[in-house]
Amino acid sequence: DIQMTQSPSSLSASVGDRVTITCRASQDITYYLNWYQQKPGKAPNLLIYHASKLETGVPSRFSGSGSGTDFTFTISSLQPEDFATYYCQEYHDLLFTFGPGTKVDFK
Amino acid sequence: VQLVESGGGLVQPGRSLRLSCTASGLAFGDYAMSWFRQAPGKGLEWISFIRSNNYGGTTGYAASVEGRFTISRDDSKSIAYLQMNSLKTEDTAMYYCGDSSGFYWGQGTMVTVSS
């Protein structure tokens, strides 16, 4: 089974900061990777699919890159509504494994 | 599009529960559907999917639930089900249904397994 790791597990940032989260798969998943945002008490919200494709309606400050085993998620200029937990998820092997999440909070 | 989960609640270890996911606003029969869960304070876990009957309706399960949980679908009612048997305390979580692309999610139904 594919294992997903994320780093960091948490980070503190300020409004306007550039935030980068990395996700690593234990084996090649080509570009079969989603990125989600989740706020407390809410269902996850899909932001990025196919590693780099922005879901419709998602602000352009969010972006994703990478392929194979190493992926990056970036928020170019952190906004107040972006404080949340972010998860990567692979869908290469139909086990849809999630990474452990990265919590982004106020510095 | 709306996905509404129901059927959660408090149940004793070893007992069963059936969750439902009622869909509206989408061609339900064309979608592969999944169930996910999130234990309190923990991360997301995918637990099961079912393909569209157009693709054979095949199913898949996470190792943590295989043999205990069964996913099914009724396209005439636009409902996906999760039959959960032999429940354990570690199955306590918010259970979400969603389409397997990850775009559509319900708001979840809480399952608490406790004596």
PDB file of C-alpha atoms in Angstrom:
ATOM      1  CA  ASP A   1       0.000   0.000   0.000  1.00  0.00           C
ATOM      2  CA  ILE A   2       1.075   3.547  -0.685  1.00  0.00           C
ATOM      3  CA  GLN A   3       2.036   5.629   2.335  1.00  0.00           C
ATOM      4  CA  MET A   4       1.732   9.409   2.290  1.00  0.00           C
ATOM      5  CA  THR A   5       3.754  11.791   4.411  1.00  0.00           C
ATOM      6  CA  GLN A   6       3.427  15.541   4.796  1.00  0.00           C
ATOM      7  CA  SER A   7       5.708  18.160   6.203  1.00  0.00           C
ATOM      8  CA  PRO A   8       5.560  20.135   8.277  1.00  0.00           C
ATOM      9  CA  SER A   9       2.817  18.747  10.521  1.00  0.00           C
ATOM     10  CA  SER A  10       2.041  22.288  11.581  1.00  0.00           C
ATOM     11  CA  LEU A  11       3.222  25.785  10.873  1.00  0.00           C
ATOM     12  CA  SER A  12       2.588  29.260  12.156  1.00  0.00           C
ATOM     13  CA  ALA A  13       2.314  32.074   9.666  1.00  0.00           C
ATOM     14  CA  SER A  14       1.047  35.600   9.231  1.00  0.00           C
ATOM     15  CA  VAL A  15      -1.348  37.116   6.731  1.00  0.00           C
ATOM     16  CA  GLY A  16       0.544  37.768   3.513  1.00  0.00           C
ATOM     17  CA  ASP A  17       3.120  35.030   4.076  1.00  0.00           C
ATOM     18  CA  ARG A  18       4.008  32.489   1.439  1.00  0.00           C
ATOM     19  CA  VAL A  19       3.260  29.008   2.751  1.00  0.00           C
ATOM     20  CA  THR A  20       4.633  25.779   1.316  1.00  0.00           C
ATOM     21  CA  ILE A  21       3.642  22.242   2.290  1.00  0.00           C
ATOM     22  CA  THR A  22       5.264  19.124   0.926  1.00  0.00           C
ATOM     23  CA  CYS A  23       3.756  15.706   0.410  1.00  0.00           C
ATOM     24  CA  ARG A  24       5.667  12.558  -0.380  1.00  0.00           C
ATOM     25  CA  ALA A  25       4.351   9.227  -1.616  1.00  0.00           C
ATOM     26  CA  SER A  26       6.075   5.947  -0.833  1.00  0.00           C
ATOM     27  CA  GLN A  27       5.920   5.000  -4.496  1.00  0.00           C
ATOM     28  CA  ASP A  28       5.313   6.627  -7.847  1.00  0.00           C
ATOM     29  CA  ILE A  29       1.767   7.950  -8.091  1.00  0.00           C
ATOM     30  CA  THR A  30       2.428   9.999 -11.258  1.00  0.00           C
ATOM     31  CA  TYR A  31       0.119  12.984 -10.802  1.00  0.00           C
ATOM     32  CA  TYR A  32      -2.772  11.297  -9.029  1.00  0.00           C
ATOM     33  CA  LEU A  33      -2.817  13.656  -6.057  1.00  0.00           C
ATOM     34  CA  ASN A  34      -5.451  15.899  -4.498  1.00  0.00           C
ATOM     35  CA  TRP A  35      -5.017  18.711  -1.996  1.00  0.00           C
ATOM     36  CA  TYR A  36      -7.809  19.570   0.447  1.00  0.00           C
ATOM     37  CA  GLN A  37      -8.483  22.305   2.941  1.00  0.00           C
ATOM     38  CA  GLN A  38     -10.444  21.461   6.071  1.00  0.00           C
ATOM     39  CA  LYS A  39     -11.736  23.860   8.691  1.00  0.00           C
ATOM     40  CA  PRO A  40     -12.893  22.715  12.140  1.00  0.00           C
ATOM     41  CA  GLY A  41     -16.263  21.015  12.096  1.00  0.00           C
ATOM     42  CA  LYS A  42     -16.476  21.101   8.323  1.00  0.00           C
ATOM     43  CA  ALA A  43     -16.038  18.602   5.515  1.00  0.00           C
ATOM     44  CA  PRO A  44     -12.866  18.873   3.445  1.00  0.00           C
ATOM     45  CA  ASN A  45     -12.847  21.142   0.436  1.00  0.00           C
ATOM     46  CA  LEU A  46     -10.996  20.061  -2.712  1.00  0.00           C
ATOM     47  CA  LEU A  47      -8.539  22.725  -3.863  1.00  0.00           C
ATOM     48  CA  ILE A  48      -6.157  20.982  -6.268  1.00  0.00           C
ATOM     49  CA  TYR A  49      -6.517  17.791  -8.309  1.00  0.00           C
ATOM     50  CA  HIS A  50      -4.126  15.995 -10.654  1.00  0.00           C
ATOM     51  CA  ALA A  51      -1.342  17.505  -8.523  1.00  0.00           C
ATOM     52  CA  SER A  52      -1.519  20.930 -10.108  1.00  0.00           C
ATOM     53  CA  LYS A  53      -4.997  21.637 -11.463  1.00  0.00           C
ATOM     54  CA  LEU A  54      -6.944  24.267  -9.585  1.00  0.00           C
ATOM     55  CA  GLU A  55     -10.517  23.281  -8.839  1.00  0.00           C
ATOM     56  CA  THR A  56     -13.114  25.680 -10.239  1.00  0.00           C
ATOM     57  CA  GLY A  57     -13.745  28.600  -7.949  1.00  0.00           C
ATOM     58  CA  VAL A  58     -10.594  28.152  -5.897  1.00  0.00           C
ATOM     59  CA  PRO A  59      -8.511  31.339  -5.588  1.00  0.00           C
ATOM     60  CA  SER A  60      -5.370  31.487  -7.686  1.00  0.00           C
ATOM     61  CA  ARG A  61      -3.171  32.055  -4.614  1.00  0.00           C
ATOM     62  CA  PHE A  62      -3.385  28.280  -4.167  1.00  0.00           C
ATOM     63  CA  SER A  63      -1.173  26.121  -6.372  1.00  0.00           C
ATOM     64  CA  GLY A  64       0.241  22.648  -6.560  1.00  0.00           C
ATOM     65  CA  SER A  65       3.171  21.070  -8.318  1.00  0.00           C
ATOM     66  CA  GLY A  66       5.116  17.850  -8.547  1.00  0.00           C
ATOM     67  CA  SER A  67       4.812  14.368  -9.935  1.00  0.00           C
ATOM     68  CA  GLY A  68       6.011  10.898  -9.124  1.00  0.00           C
ATOM     69  CA  THR A  69       6.641  10.846  -5.391  1.00  0.00           C
ATOM     70  CA  ASP A  70       7.242  14.468  -4.405  1.00  0.00           C
ATOM     71  CA  PHE A  71       4.614  17.184  -4.390  1.00  0.00           C
ATOM     72  CA  THR A  72       4.313  20.744  -3.191  1.00  0.00           C
ATOM     73  CA  PHE A  73       1.322  22.862  -2.213  1.00  0.00           C
ATOM     74  CA  THR A  74       1.726  26.603  -2.006  1.00  0.00           C
ATOM     75  CA  ILE A  75      -0.343  29.513  -0.787  1.00  0.00           C
ATOM     76  CA  SER A  76       1.293  32.548  -2.356  1.00  0.00           C
ATOM     77  CA  SER A  77      -0.114  35.113   0.077  1.00  0.00           C
ATOM     78  CA  LEU A  78      -1.876  33.733   3.125  1.00  0.00           C
ATOM     79  CA  GLN A  79      -5.311  35.208   3.794  1.00  0.00           C
ATOM     80  CA  PRO A  80      -7.260  35.150   7.093  1.00  0.00           C
ATOM     81  CA  GLU A  81      -9.667  32.547   5.733  1.00  0.00           C
ATOM     82  CA  ASP A  82      -6.787  30.201   4.862  1.00  0.00           C
ATOM     83  CA  PHE A  83      -6.018  29.200   8.432  1.00  0.00           C
ATOM     84  CA  ALA A  84      -6.999  25.551   8.334  1.00  0.00           C
ATOM     85  CA  THR A  85      -5.626  22.048   8.011  1.00  0.00           C
ATOM     86  CA  TYR A  86      -4.432  20.866   4.613  1.00  0.00           C
ATOM     87  CA  TYR A  87      -4.309  17.279   3.438  1.00  0.00           C
ATOM     88  CA  CYS A  88      -2.829  15.594   0.407  1.00  0.00           C
ATOM     89  CA  GLN A  89      -4.487  12.434  -0.911  1.00  0.00           C
ATOM     90  CA  GLU A  90      -3.345   9.970  -3.539  1.00  0.00           C
ATOM     91  CA  TYR A  91      -5.728   8.194  -5.868  1.00  0.00           C
ATOM     92  CA  HIS A  92      -3.283   6.139  -7.869  1.00  0.00           C
ATOM     93  CA  ASP A  93      -4.136   2.752  -6.376  1.00  0.00           C
ATOM     94  CA  LEU A  94      -7.807   3.234  -5.516  1.00  0.00           C
ATOM     95  CA  LEU A  95      -7.013   3.179  -1.801  1.00  0.00           C
ATOM     96  CA  PHE A  96      -7.232   6.975  -1.706  1.00  0.00           C
ATOM     97  CA  THR A  97      -4.694   7.344   1.097  1.00  0.00           C
ATOM     98  CA  PHE A  98      -4.478  10.696   2.836  1.00  0.00           C
ATOM     99  CA  GLY A  99      -1.437  12.364   4.247  1.00  0.00           C
ATOM    100  CA  PRO A 100      -1.516  13.129   7.988  1.00  0.00           C
ATOM    101  CA  GLY A 101      -2.299  16.788   7.440  1.00  0.00           C
ATOM    102  CA  THR A 102      -0.624  20.154   7.983  1.00  0.00           C
ATOM    103  CA  LYS A 103      -2.232  22.624  10.357  1.00  0.00           C
ATOM    104  CA  VAL A 104      -1.691  26.262   9.429  1.00  0.00           C
ATOM    105  CA  ASP A 105      -2.318  28.653  12.299  1.00  0.00           C
ATOM    106  CA  PHE A 106      -1.605  32.241  13.301  1.00  0.00           C
ATOM    107  CA  LYS A 107       1.912  33.197  14.214  1.00  0.00           C
TER     108      LYS A 107
ATOM    109  CA  VAL B   1     -25.342  19.095  -5.561  1.00  0.00           C
ATOM    110  CA  GLN B   2     -26.060  17.854  -2.089  1.00  0.00           C
ATOM    111  CA  LEU B   3     -24.938  14.761  -0.231  1.00  0.00           C
ATOM    112  CA  VAL B   4     -26.635  14.044   3.080  1.00  0.00           C
ATOM    113  CA  GLU B   5     -25.418  11.340   5.416  1.00  0.00           C
ATOM    114  CA  SER B   6     -27.691   9.744   7.983  1.00  0.00           C
ATOM    115  CA  GLY B   7     -27.804   6.764  10.291  1.00  0.00           C
ATOM    116  CA  GLY B   8     -25.084   7.647  12.760  1.00  0.00           C
ATOM    117  CA  GLY B   9     -25.452   7.438  16.506  1.00  0.00           C
ATOM    118  CA  LEU B  10     -24.290   5.704  19.650  1.00  0.00           C
ATOM    119  CA  VAL B  11     -23.817   1.954  19.391  1.00  0.00           C
ATOM    120  CA  GLN B  12     -22.249  -0.688  21.606  1.00  0.00           C
ATOM    121  CA  PRO B  13     -19.099  -2.539  20.557  1.00  0.00           C
ATOM    122  CA  GLY B  14     -19.865  -5.579  18.460  1.00  0.00           C
ATOM    123  CA  ARG B  15     -23.146  -4.199  17.179  1.00  0.00           C
ATOM    124  CA  SER B  16     -24.064  -3.015  13.678  1.00  0.00           C
ATOM    125  CA  LEU B  17     -25.097   0.228  12.071  1.00  0.00           C
ATOM    126  CA  ARG B  18     -26.046   1.214   8.539  1.00  0.00           C
ATOM    127  CA  LEU B  19     -25.200   4.632   7.181  1.00  0.00           C
ATOM    128  CA  SER B  20     -26.943   6.202   4.196  1.00  0.00           C
ATOM    129  CA  CYS B  21     -25.754   8.877   1.822  1.00  0.00           C
ATOM    130  CA  THR B  22     -28.578  10.483  -0.130  1.00  0.00           C
ATOM    131  CA  ALA B  23     -27.537  12.447  -3.199  1.00  0.00           C
ATOM    132  CA  SER B  24     -29.348  15.124  -5.142  1.00  0.00           C
ATOM    133  CA  GLY B  25     -28.422  17.411  -8.004  1.00  0.00           C
ATOM    134  CA  LEU B  26     -26.134  14.975  -9.781  1.00  0.00           C
ATOM    135  CA  ALA B  27     -26.453  11.962 -12.059  1.00  0.00           C
ATOM    136  CA  PHE B  28     -25.794   9.641  -9.149  1.00  0.00           C
ATOM    137  CA  GLY B  29     -25.541   6.493 -11.239  1.00  0.00           C
ATOM    138  CA  ASP B  30     -22.592   7.926 -13.145  1.00  0.00           C
ATOM    139  CA  TYR B  31     -20.494   8.541 -10.042  1.00  0.00           C
ATOM    140  CA  ALA B  32     -18.169   6.347  -8.066  1.00  0.00           C
ATOM    141  CA  MET B  33     -18.869   6.995  -4.395  1.00  0.00           C
ATOM    142  CA  SER B  34     -16.695   6.723  -1.327  1.00  0.00           C
ATOM    143  CA  TRP B  35     -16.988   6.740   2.425  1.00  0.00           C
ATOM    144  CA  PHE B  36     -14.412   8.479   4.563  1.00  0.00           C
ATOM    145  CA  ARG B  37     -14.084   8.981   8.284  1.00  0.00           C
ATOM    146  CA  GLN B  38     -12.314  11.198  10.765  1.00  0.00           C
ATOM    147  CA  ALA B  39     -11.821  10.192  14.357  1.00  0.00           C
ATOM    148  CA  PRO B  40     -12.046  13.050  16.871  1.00  0.00           C
ATOM    149  CA  GLY B  41      -8.967  15.241  16.594  1.00  0.00           C
ATOM    150  CA  LYS B  42      -7.425  13.004  13.946  1.00  0.00           C
ATOM    151  CA  GLY B  43      -6.851  13.067  10.214  1.00  0.00           C
ATOM    152  CA  LEU B  44      -8.940  11.860   7.315  1.00  0.00           C
ATOM    153  CA  GLU B  45      -9.198   8.204   6.417  1.00  0.00           C
ATOM    154  CA  TRP B  46     -10.707   6.755   3.266  1.00  0.00           C
ATOM    155  CA  ILE B  47     -12.560   3.542   4.076  1.00  0.00           C
ATOM    156  CA  SER B  48     -14.517   2.352   1.047  1.00  0.00           C
ATOM    157  CA  PHE B  49     -15.527   3.055  -2.543  1.00  0.00           C
ATOM    158  CA  ILE B  50     -17.996   1.685  -5.026  1.00  0.00           C
ATOM    159  CA  ARG B  51     -17.750   2.240  -8.739  1.00  0.00           C
ATOM    160  CA  SER B  52     -20.654   3.164 -10.952  1.00  0.00           C
ATOM    161  CA  ASN B  53     -22.646   0.184 -12.137  1.00  0.00           C
ATOM    162  CA  ASN B  54     -21.584   1.316 -15.603  1.00  0.00           C
ATOM    163  CA  TYR B  55     -18.132   0.124 -14.526  1.00  0.00           C
ATOM    164  CA  GLY B  56     -19.255  -3.022 -12.806  1.00  0.00           C
ATOM    165  CA  GLY B  57     -20.046  -1.552  -9.407  1.00  0.00           C
ATOM    166  CA  THR B  58     -16.811  -2.929  -8.032  1.00  0.00           C
ATOM    167  CA  THR B  59     -15.887  -2.106  -4.461  1.00  0.00           C
ATOM    168  CA  GLY B  60     -12.790  -1.518  -2.391  1.00  0.00           C
ATOM    169  CA  TYR B  61     -12.055  -1.268   1.309  1.00  0.00           C
ATOM    170  CA  ALA B  62      -9.358  -0.050   3.605  1.00  0.00           C
ATOM    171  CA  ALA B  63      -7.652  -2.782   5.578  1.00  0.00           C
ATOM    172  CA  SER B  64      -9.057  -1.315   8.813  1.00  0.00           C
ATOM    173  CA  VAL B  65     -12.636  -2.144   7.813  1.00  0.00           C
ATOM    174  CA  GLU B  66     -12.378  -4.956   5.261  1.00  0.00           C
ATOM    175  CA  GLY B  67     -14.511  -7.905   6.235  1.00  0.00           C
ATOM    176  CA  ARG B  68     -16.605  -5.822   8.635  1.00  0.00           C
ATOM    177  CA  PHE B  69     -17.998  -3.027   6.459  1.00  0.00           C
ATOM    178  CA  THR B  70     -19.936  -3.352   3.200  1.00  0.00           C
ATOM    179  CA  ILE B  71     -20.639  -0.578   0.744  1.00  0.00           C
ATOM    180  CA  SER B  72     -23.577  -0.718  -1.647  1.00  0.00           C
ATOM    181  CA  ARG B  73     -25.659   1.592  -3.772  1.00  0.00           C
ATOM    182  CA  ASP B  74     -29.229   2.000  -4.948  1.00  0.00           C
ATOM    183  CA  ASP B  75     -29.128   4.156  -8.054  1.00  0.00           C
ATOM    184  CA  SER B  76     -32.937   4.278  -8.264  1.00  0.00           C
ATOM    185  CA  LYS B  77     -32.939   6.142  -4.942  1.00  0.00           C
ATOM    186  CA  SER B  78     -29.591   7.934  -5.387  1.00  0.00           C
ATOM    187  CA  ILE B  79     -28.352   6.447  -2.126  1.00  0.00           C
ATOM    188  CA  ALA B  80     -25.049   4.908  -1.131  1.00  0.00           C
ATOM    189  CA  TYR B  81     -24.964   2.732   1.975  1.00  0.00           C
ATOM    190  CA  LEU B  82     -22.303   1.648   4.411  1.00  0.00           C
ATOM    191  CA  GLN B  83     -23.218  -1.407   6.457  1.00  0.00           C
ATOM    192  CA  MET B  84     -20.952  -1.519   9.483  1.00  0.00           C
ATOM    193  CA  ASN B  85     -20.775  -4.769  11.441  1.00  0.00           C
ATOM    194  CA  SER B  86     -18.721  -5.861  14.448  1.00  0.00           C
ATOM    195  CA  LEU B  87     -18.125  -2.266  15.401  1.00  0.00           C
ATOM    196  CA  LYS B  88     -15.136  -1.425  17.570  1.00  0.00           C
ATOM    197  CA  THR B  89     -14.436   1.567  19.790  1.00  0.00           C
ATOM    198  CA  GLU B  90     -11.793   2.659  17.287  1.00  0.00           C
ATOM    199  CA  ASP B  91     -14.530   3.048  14.650  1.00  0.00           C
ATOM    200  CA  THR B  92     -15.740   6.118  16.530  1.00  0.00           C
ATOM    201  CA  ALA B  93     -15.556   8.944  14.018  1.00  0.00           C
ATOM    202  CA  MET B  94     -17.374  11.397  11.835  1.00  0.00           C
ATOM    203  CA  TYR B  95     -18.311   9.512   8.681  1.00  0.00           C
ATOM    204  CA  TYR B  96     -18.466  11.373   5.398  1.00  0.00           C
ATOM    205  CA  CYS B  97     -19.645  10.256   2.013  1.00  0.00           C
ATOM    206  CA  GLY B  98     -18.318  11.782  -1.152  1.00  0.00           C
ATOM    207  CA  ASP B  99     -17.835  11.150  -4.801  1.00  0.00           C
ATOM    208  CA  SER B 100     -14.560   9.396  -5.441  1.00  0.00           C
ATOM    209  CA  SER B 101     -13.044  12.394  -7.229  1.00  0.00           C
ATOM    210  CA  GLY B 102     -13.144  14.220  -3.909  1.00  0.00           C
ATOM    211  CA  PHE B 103     -15.136  17.170  -5.162  1.00  0.00           C
ATOM    212  CA  TYR B 104     -18.493  16.513  -3.533  1.00  0.00           C
ATOM    213  CA  TRP B 105     -18.740  15.797   0.201  1.00  0.00           C
ATOM    214  CA  GLY B 106     -21.564  15.513   2.666  1.00  0.00           C
ATOM    215  CA  GLN B 107     -21.451  17.172   6.051  1.00  0.00           C
ATOM    216  CA  GLY B 108     -20.975  13.917   7.895  1.00  0.00           C
ATOM    217  CA  THR B 109     -22.736  11.756  10.445  1.00  0.00           C
ATOM    218  CA  MET B 110     -21.184  10.921  13.794  1.00  0.00           C
ATOM    219  CA  VAL B 111     -20.751   7.329  14.885  1.00  0.00           C
ATOM    220  CA  THR B 112     -19.824   6.657  18.501  1.00  0.00           C
ATOM    221  CA  VAL B 113     -18.989   3.120  19.535  1.00  0.00           C
ATOM    222  CA  SER B 114     -19.052   2.814  23.285  1.00  0.00           C
ATOM    223  CA  SER B 115     -20.448   0.606  25.992  1.00  0.00           C
TER     224      SER B 115
END
